[in-house]
Coordinates of C-alpha atoms and ligand atoms in Angstrom, one line a residue:
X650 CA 105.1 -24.8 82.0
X651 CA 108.2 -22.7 80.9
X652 CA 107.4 -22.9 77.3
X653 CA 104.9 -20.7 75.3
X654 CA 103.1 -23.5 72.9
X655 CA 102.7 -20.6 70.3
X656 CA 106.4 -19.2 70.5
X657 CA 108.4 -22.0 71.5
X658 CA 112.3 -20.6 71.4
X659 CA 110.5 -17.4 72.6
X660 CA 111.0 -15.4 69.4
X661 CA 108.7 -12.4 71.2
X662 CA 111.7 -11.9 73.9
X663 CA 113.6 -10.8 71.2
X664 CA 111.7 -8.2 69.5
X665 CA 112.3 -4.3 70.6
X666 CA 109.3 -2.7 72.2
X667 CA 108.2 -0.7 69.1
X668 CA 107.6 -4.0 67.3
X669 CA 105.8 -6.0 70.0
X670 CA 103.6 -2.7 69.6
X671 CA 103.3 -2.9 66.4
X672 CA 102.8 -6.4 65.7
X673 CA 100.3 -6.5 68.9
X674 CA 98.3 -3.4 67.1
X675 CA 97.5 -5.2 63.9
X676 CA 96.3 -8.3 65.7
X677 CA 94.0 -6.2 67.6
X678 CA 92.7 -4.5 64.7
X679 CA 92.1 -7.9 62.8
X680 CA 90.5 -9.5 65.7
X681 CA 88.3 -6.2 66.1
X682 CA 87.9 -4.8 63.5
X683 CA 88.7 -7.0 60.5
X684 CA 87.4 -10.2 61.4
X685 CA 83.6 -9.2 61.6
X686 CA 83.6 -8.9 58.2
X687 CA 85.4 -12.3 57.4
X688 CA 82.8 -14.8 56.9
X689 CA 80.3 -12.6 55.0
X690 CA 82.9 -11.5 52.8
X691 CA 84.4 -14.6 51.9
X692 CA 81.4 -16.3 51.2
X693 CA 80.3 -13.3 49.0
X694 CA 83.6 -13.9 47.1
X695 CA 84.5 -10.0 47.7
X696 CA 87.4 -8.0 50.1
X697 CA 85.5 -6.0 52.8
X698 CA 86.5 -2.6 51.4
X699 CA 85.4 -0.4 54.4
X700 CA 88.3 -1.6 56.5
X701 CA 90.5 0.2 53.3
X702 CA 90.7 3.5 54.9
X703 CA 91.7 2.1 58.5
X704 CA 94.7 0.1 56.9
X705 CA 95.8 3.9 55.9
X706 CA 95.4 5.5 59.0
X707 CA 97.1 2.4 60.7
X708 CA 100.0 3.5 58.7
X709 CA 100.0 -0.9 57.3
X710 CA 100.3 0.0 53.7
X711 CA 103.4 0.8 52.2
X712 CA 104.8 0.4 55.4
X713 CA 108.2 -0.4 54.7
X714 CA 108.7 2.6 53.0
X715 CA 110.1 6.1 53.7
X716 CA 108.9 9.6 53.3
X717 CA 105.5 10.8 51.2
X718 CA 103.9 10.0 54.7
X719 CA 104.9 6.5 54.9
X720 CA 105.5 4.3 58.0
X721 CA 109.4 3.7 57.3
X722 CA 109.4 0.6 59.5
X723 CA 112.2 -1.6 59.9
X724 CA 112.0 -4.6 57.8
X725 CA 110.8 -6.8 61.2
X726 CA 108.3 -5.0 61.9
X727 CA 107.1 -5.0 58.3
X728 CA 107.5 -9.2 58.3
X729 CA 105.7 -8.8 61.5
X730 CA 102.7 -7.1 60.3
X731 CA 102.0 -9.7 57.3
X732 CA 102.3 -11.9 59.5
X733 CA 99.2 -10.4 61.8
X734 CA 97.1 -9.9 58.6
X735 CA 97.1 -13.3 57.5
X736 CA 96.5 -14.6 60.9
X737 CA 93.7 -13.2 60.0
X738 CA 93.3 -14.4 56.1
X739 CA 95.7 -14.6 53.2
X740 CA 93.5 -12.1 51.4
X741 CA 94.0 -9.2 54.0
X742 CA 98.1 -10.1 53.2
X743 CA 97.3 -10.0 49.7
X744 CA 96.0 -6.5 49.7
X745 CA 98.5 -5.0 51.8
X746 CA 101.1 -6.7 49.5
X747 CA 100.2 -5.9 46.7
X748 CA 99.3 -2.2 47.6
X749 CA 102.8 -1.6 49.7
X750 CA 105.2 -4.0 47.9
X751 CA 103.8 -4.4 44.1
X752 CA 102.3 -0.8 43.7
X753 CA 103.7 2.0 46.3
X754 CA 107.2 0.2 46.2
X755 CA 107.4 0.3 42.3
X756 CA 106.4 4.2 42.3
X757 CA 108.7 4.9 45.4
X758 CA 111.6 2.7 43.5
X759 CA 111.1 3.6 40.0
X760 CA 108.5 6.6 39.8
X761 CA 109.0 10.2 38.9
X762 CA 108.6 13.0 41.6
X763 CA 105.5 13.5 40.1
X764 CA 104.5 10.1 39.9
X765 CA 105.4 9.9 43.7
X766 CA 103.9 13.2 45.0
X767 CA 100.4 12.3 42.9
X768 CA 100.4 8.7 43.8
X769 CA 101.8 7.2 47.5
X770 CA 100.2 9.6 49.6
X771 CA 96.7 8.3 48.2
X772 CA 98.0 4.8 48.1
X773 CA 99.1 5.0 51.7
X774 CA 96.0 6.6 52.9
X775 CA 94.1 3.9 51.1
X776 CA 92.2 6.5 49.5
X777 CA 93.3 4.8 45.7
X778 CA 94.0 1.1 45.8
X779 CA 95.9 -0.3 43.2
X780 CA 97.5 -3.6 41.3
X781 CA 100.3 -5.0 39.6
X782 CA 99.6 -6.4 36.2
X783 CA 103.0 -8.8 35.2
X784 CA 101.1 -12.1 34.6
X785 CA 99.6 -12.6 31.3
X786 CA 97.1 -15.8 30.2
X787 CA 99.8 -17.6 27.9
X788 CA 103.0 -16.2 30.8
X789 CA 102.5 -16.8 34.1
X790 CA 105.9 -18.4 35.5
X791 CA 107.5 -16.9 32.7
X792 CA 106.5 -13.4 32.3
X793 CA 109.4 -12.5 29.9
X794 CA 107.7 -14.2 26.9
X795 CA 105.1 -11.5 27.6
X796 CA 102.7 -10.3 24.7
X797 CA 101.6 -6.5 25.5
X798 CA 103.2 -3.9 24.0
X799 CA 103.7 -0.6 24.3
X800 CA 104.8 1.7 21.4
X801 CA 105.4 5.5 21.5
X802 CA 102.9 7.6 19.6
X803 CA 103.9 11.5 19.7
X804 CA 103.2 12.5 23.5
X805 CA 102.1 8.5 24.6
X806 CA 102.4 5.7 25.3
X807 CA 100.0 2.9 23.5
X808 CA 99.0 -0.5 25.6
X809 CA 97.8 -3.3 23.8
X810 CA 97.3 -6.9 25.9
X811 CA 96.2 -7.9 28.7
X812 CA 96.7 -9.6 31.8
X813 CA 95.4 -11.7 34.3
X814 CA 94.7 -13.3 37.6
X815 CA 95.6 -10.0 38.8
X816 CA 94.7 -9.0 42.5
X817 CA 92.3 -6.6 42.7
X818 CA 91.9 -5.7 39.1
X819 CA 88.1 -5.0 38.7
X820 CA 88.7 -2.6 41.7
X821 CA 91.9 -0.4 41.4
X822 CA 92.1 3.3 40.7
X823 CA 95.2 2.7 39.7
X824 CA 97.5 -0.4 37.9
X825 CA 101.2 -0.6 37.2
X826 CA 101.3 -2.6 34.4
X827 CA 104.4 -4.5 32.6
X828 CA 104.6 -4.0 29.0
X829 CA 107.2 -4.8 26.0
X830 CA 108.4 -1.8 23.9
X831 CA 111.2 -2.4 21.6
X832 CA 114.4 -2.0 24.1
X833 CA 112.6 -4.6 26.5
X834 CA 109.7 -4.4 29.5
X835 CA 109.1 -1.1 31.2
X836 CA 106.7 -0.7 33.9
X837 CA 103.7 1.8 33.0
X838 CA 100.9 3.3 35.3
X839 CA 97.7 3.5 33.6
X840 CA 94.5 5.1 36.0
X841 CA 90.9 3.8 36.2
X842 CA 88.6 5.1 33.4
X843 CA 91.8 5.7 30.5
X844 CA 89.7 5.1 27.7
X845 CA 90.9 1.5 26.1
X846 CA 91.5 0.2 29.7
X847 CA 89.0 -2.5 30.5
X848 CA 89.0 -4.4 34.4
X849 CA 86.7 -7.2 34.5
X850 CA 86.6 -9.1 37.7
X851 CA 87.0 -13.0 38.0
X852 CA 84.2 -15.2 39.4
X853 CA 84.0 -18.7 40.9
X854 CA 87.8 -18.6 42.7
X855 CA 87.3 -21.3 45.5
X856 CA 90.5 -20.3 46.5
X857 CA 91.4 -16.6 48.7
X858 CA 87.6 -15.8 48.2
X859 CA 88.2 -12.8 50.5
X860 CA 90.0 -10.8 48.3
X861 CA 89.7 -9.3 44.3
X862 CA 91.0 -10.8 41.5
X863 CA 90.6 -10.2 38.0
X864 CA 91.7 -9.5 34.4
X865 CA 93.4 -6.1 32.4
X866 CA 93.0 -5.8 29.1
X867 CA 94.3 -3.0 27.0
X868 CA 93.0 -1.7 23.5
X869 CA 94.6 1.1 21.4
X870 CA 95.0 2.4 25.4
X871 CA 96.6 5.6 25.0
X872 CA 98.8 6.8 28.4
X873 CA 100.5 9.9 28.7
X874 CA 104.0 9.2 28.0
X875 CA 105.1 10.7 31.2
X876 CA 102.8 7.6 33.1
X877 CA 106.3 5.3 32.0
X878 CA 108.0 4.6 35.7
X879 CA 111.2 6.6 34.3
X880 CA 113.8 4.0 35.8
X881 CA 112.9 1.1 34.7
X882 CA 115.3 -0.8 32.1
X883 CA 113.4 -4.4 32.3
X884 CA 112.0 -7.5 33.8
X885 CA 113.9 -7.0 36.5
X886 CA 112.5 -4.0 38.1
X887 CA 109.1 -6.4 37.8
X888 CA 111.2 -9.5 39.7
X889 CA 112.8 -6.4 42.6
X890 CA 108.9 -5.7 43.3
X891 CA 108.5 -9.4 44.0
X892 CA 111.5 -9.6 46.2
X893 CA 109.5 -7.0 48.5
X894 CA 106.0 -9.4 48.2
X895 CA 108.1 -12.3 48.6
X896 CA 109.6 -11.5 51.5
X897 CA 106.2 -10.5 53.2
X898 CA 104.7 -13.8 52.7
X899 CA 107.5 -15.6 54.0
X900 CA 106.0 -14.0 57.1
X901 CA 102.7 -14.3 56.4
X902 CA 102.0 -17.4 55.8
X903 CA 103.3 -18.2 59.4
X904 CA 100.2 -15.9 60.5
X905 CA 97.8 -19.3 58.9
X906 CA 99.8 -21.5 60.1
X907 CA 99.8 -20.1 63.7
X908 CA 96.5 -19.6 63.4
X909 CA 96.2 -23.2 62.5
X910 CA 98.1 -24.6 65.4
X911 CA 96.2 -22.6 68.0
X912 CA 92.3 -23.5 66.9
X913 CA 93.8 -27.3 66.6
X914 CA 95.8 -27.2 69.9
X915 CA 92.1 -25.5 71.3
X916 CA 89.8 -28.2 69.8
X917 CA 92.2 -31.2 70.2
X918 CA 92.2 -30.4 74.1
X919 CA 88.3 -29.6 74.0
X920 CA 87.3 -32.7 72.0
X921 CA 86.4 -36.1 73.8
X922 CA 86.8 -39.3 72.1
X923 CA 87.6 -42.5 73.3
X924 CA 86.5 -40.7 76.8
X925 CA 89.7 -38.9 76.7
X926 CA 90.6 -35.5 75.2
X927 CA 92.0 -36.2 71.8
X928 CA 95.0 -33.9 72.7
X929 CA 95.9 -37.1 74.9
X930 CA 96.2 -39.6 72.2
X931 CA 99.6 -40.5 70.6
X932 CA 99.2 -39.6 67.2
X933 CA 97.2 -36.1 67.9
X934 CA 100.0 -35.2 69.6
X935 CA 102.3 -35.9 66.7
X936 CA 100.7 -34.1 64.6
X937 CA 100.7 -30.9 66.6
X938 CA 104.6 -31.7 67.7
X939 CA 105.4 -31.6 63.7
X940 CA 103.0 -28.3 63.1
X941 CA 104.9 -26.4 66.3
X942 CA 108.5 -27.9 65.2
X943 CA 107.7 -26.4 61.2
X944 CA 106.2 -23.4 62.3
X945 CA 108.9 -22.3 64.5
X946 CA 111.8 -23.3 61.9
X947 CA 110.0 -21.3 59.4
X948 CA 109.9 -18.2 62.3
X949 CA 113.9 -18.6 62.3
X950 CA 114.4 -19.0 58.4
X951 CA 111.8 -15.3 58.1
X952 CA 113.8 -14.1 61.2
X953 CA 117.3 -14.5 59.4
X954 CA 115.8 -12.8 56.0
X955 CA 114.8 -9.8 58.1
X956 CA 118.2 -9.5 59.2
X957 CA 119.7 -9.8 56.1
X958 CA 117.2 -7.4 55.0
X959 CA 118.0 -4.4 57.4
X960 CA 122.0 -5.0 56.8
X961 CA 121.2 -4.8 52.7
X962 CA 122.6 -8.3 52.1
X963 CA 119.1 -10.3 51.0
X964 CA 119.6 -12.1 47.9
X965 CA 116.7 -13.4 45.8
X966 CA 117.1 -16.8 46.0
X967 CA 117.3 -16.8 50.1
X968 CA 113.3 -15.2 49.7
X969 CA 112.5 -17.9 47.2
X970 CA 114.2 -20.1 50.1
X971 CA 111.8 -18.9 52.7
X972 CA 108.8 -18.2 50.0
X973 CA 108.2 -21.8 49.1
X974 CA 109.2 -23.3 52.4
X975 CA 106.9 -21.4 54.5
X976 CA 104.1 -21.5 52.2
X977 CA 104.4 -25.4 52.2
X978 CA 104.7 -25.9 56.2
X979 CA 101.6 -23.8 56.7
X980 CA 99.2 -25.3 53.6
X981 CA 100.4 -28.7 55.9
X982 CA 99.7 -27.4 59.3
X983 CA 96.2 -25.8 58.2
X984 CA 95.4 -29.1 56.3
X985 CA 97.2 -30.9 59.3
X986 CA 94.3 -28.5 62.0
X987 CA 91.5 -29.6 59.4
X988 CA 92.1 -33.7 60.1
X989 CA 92.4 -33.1 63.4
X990 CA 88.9 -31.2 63.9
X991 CA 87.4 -34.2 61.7
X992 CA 84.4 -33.1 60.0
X993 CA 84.3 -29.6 62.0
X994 CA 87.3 -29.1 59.8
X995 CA 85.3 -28.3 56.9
X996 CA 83.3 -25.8 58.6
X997 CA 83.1 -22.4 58.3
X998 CA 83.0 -22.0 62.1
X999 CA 86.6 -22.8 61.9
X1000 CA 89.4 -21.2 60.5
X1001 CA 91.6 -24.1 59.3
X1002 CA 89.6 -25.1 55.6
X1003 CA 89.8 -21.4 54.6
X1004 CA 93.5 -20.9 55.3
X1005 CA 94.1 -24.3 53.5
X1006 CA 92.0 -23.2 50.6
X1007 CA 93.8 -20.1 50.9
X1008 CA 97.5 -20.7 50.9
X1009 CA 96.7 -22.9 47.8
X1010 CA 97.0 -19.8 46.2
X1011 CA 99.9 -18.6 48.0
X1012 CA 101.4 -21.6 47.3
X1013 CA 100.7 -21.1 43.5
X1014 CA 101.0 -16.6 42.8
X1015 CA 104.4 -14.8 43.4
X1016 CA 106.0 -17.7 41.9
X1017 CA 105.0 -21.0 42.3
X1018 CA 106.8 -23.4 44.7
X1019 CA 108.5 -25.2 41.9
X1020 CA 110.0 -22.2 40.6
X1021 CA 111.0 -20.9 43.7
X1022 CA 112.5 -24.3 44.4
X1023 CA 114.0 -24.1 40.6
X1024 CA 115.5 -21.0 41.7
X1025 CA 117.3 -21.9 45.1
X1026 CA 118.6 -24.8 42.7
X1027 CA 119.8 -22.8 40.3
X1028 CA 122.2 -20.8 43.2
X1029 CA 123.3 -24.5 44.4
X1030 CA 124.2 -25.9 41.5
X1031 CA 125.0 -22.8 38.9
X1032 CA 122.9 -24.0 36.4
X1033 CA 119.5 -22.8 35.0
X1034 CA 116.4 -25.4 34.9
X1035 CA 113.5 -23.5 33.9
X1036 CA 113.7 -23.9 30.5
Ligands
LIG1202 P1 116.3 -14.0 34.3 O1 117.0 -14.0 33.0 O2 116.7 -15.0 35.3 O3 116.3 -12.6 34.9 C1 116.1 -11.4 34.2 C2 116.9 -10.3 34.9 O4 116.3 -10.1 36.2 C3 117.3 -10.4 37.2 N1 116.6 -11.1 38.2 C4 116.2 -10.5 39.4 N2 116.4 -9.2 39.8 C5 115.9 -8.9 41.0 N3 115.2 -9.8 41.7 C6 115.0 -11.1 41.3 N4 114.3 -11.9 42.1 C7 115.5 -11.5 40.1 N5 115.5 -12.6 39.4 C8 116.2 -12.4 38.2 C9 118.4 -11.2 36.5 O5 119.6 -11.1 37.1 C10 118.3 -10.6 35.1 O6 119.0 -9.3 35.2 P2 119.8 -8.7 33.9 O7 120.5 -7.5 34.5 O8 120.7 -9.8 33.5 O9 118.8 -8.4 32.9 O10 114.7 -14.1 34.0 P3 113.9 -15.3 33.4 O11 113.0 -14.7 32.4 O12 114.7 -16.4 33.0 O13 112.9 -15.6 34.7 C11 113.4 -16.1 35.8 C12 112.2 -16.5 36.7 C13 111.5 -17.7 36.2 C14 112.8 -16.9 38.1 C15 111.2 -15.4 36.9 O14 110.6 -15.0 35.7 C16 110.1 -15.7 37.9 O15 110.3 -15.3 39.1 N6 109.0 -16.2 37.5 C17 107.8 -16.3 38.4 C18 106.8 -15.3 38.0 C19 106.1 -14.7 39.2 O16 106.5 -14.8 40.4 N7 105.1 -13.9 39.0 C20 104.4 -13.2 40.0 C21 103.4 -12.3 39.5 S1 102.8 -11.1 40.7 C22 101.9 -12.0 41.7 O17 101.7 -13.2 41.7 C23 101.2 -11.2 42.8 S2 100.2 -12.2 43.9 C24 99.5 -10.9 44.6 C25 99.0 -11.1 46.0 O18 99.8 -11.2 46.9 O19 97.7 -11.1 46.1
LIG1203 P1 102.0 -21.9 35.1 O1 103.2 -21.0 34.9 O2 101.3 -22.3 33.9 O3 102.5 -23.2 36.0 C1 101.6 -24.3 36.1 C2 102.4 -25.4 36.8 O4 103.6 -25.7 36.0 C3 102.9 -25.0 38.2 O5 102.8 -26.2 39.0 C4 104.3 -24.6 37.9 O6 105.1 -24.8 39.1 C5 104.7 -25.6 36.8 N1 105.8 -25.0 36.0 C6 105.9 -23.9 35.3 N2 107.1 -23.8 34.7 C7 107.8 -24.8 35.1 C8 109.2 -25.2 34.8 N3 110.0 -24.5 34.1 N4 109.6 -26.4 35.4 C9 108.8 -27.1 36.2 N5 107.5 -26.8 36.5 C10 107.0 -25.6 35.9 N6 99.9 -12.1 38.9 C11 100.1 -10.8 38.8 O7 100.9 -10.4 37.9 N7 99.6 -9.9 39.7 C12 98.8 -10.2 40.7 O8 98.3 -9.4 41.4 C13 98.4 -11.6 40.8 N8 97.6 -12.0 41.7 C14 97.2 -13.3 41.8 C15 96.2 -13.7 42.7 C16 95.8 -15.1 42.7 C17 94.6 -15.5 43.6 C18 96.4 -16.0 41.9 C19 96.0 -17.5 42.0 C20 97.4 -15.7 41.0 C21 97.8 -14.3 40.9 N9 98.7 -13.9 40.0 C22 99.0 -12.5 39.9 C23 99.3 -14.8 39.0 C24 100.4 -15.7 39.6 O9 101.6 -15.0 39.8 C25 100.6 -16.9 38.6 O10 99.4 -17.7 38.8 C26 101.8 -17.6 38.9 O11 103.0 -16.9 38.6 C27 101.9 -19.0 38.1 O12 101.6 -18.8 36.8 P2 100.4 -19.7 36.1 O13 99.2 -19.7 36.9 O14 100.3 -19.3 34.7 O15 101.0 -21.2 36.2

């Protein structure tokens, strides 16, 4: 057999050394090290916050970016390393996305020196974790129509709002938040304990269990008015953070759907029905032919952004592109893996039912797949159909 079944146009051939080390160093420290904690913490409904610190001294957050410490790794290897985590669960992604691409990259992009000396060292180390507060109850796809404010009062800034579904609210030291002042949204950090900054976390998600998420709200909260990210000048600094996040699941959502493939390639060949392996029958092998065929065109689509990436060229809409497609093929492979291990499926012995239940949320946060399909139709056609 000439053909790897989980690289089939032999994608790895093509990678440099440093980022076959790289990718083959986070999958050893998620099978090792991460996974242990998996099913007690997604059944507890919490992220396994000891593995925080080894994520720092891995150099996996904010590791895309340059200087303060930071990993400065080419944009492959960055695609490659979401990709690792969520082999291991969408939640893992999450954190490192939203601490390296929705948090570190706004500071490094937009901060002060100040902000960037204080900050991305302790963000990097995983020594502070952080979140990104854009979504509000009454705007989620639409952020622009958001409701908090921020008005300057002498030497501050004061936040009143909130905002929610926000990863790892209730947790953070640390939240870069998106407010309204009166010449449009600015990006503002505000630090754990700020008196009029309240994190509550949210219960009952039966969706990415394995990782925080909660709610910000903001009363009379009085920031320093040097906590404003200084170059910011509107929504679209918040839309450039979720370029970088965007991108990243692109990637990772292949991790699930590899992930998928292999414990359904394992069981189908392992299983006997019908006195035969079910691998053997007809319409198994469908099933795992369409899984392999999506997952490898959605390697080549995140390939291509990563080149467009390094030469400086990625536009928006070619992430939404990749965003909604990727997300789709691997909610249908892991849904596709739970059918084919029957009622196993729904076990949590198996890995398939929690990377379907998780990618329903992937599908759903950093845009939605409608409006990341509204947006690649909007650069087809020229015309606007959100609203
Ligand atoms: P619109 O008028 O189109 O744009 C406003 C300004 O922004 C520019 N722009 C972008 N710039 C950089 N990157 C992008 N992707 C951009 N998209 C637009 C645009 O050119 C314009 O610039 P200027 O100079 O003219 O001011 O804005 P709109 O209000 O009509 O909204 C467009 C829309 C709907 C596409 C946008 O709002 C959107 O993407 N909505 C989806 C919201 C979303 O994705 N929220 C994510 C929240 S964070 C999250 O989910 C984290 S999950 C965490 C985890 O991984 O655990
Ligand atoms: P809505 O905008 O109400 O959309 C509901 C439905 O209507 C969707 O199917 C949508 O596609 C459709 N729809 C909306 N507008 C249109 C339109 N114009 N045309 C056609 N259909 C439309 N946000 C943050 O800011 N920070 C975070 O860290 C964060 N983490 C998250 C973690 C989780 C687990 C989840 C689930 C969400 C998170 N979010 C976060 C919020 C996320 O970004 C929003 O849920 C998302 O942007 C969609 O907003 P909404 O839930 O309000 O849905």
């Amino acid at each position: 057999m000439t053909v790897n079944p989980h690289d089939f146009l032999n994608l790895e051939s093509t990678l440099t050394e440093e980022q076959k080390m790289v990718a083959n160093m986070v999958r050893q420290f998620v099978d090792q090290t991460y996974r242990p904690y998996l099913r007690t913490a997604y059944e507890q409904g919490t992220f396994p916050t000891e593995i925080i610190p080894k994520l720092g001294e891995l150099g996996l957050l904010g590791a895309q970016l340059k200087g303060y410490g930071c990993s400065g790794l080419d944009s492959l290897s960055y695609g490659l390393i979401m990709k690792e985590l969520e082999r291991g669960d969408s939640g893992l992604r999450s954190f490192a996305s939203v601490q390296g691409a929705l948090v570190m990259y706004p500071i490094h992009a937009f901060g002060s020196e100040d902000q960037k000396q204080k900050w991305l060292p302790l963000l990097r180390e995983g020594k502070a974790v952080g979140c990104f507060g854009l979504t509000e109850p009454d705007f989620g796809s639409n952020p622009s129509g958001m409701r908090t404010t921020a008005k300057k009062d002498g030497s501050h800034w004061v936040l009143n709002g909130s905002k929610t579904w926000i990863t790892n609210a209730s947790v953070a030291d640390v939240a870069v938040v998106w407010a309204k002042m009166d010449q449009g949204i600015r990006g503002f950090i505000v630090e754990k304990g700020t008196a009029g900054f309240e994190q509550k976390a949210i219960h009952g998600k039966l969706s990415l269990r394995a990782s925080v998420t909660g709610s910000l709200f903001f009363h009379d909260c009085r920031i320093p008015a040097a906590n404003m990210l200084p170059e910011t000048v509107g929504l679209k600094n918040a839309l450039m953070c979720l370029n970088q996040a965007r991108y990243g699941i692109a990637f990772g959502a292949l991790g699930a759907a590899e992930d998928s493939l292999q414990e359904a390639l394992e069981y189908s060949k392992n299983r006997i029905m019908f006195d035969k392996p079910l691998a053997s029958f007809q319409l198994i092998q469908r099933k795992l032919a369409i899984m392999s065929t999506q997952i490898t065109t959605g390697n080549l689509l995140a390939r291509r952004l990563a080149e467009l990436k390094s030469a400086g060229t990625l536009e928006p809409a070619q992430i939404s592109m990749a965003k909604q497609n990727n997300v789709l093929l691997a909610l249908e492979a892991a849904r596709t893996a739970r059918d084919i291990l029957g009622a196993n499926g729904i076990s949590d012995e198996y890995r398939c039912m929690r990377h379907a239940c998780n990618l329903e949320s992937v599908y759903t946060y950093e845009g939605t797949n409608d409006i990341h399909l509204l947006i690649v139709g909007q650069q087809l056609t020229g015309l606007q159909a959100f609203s």
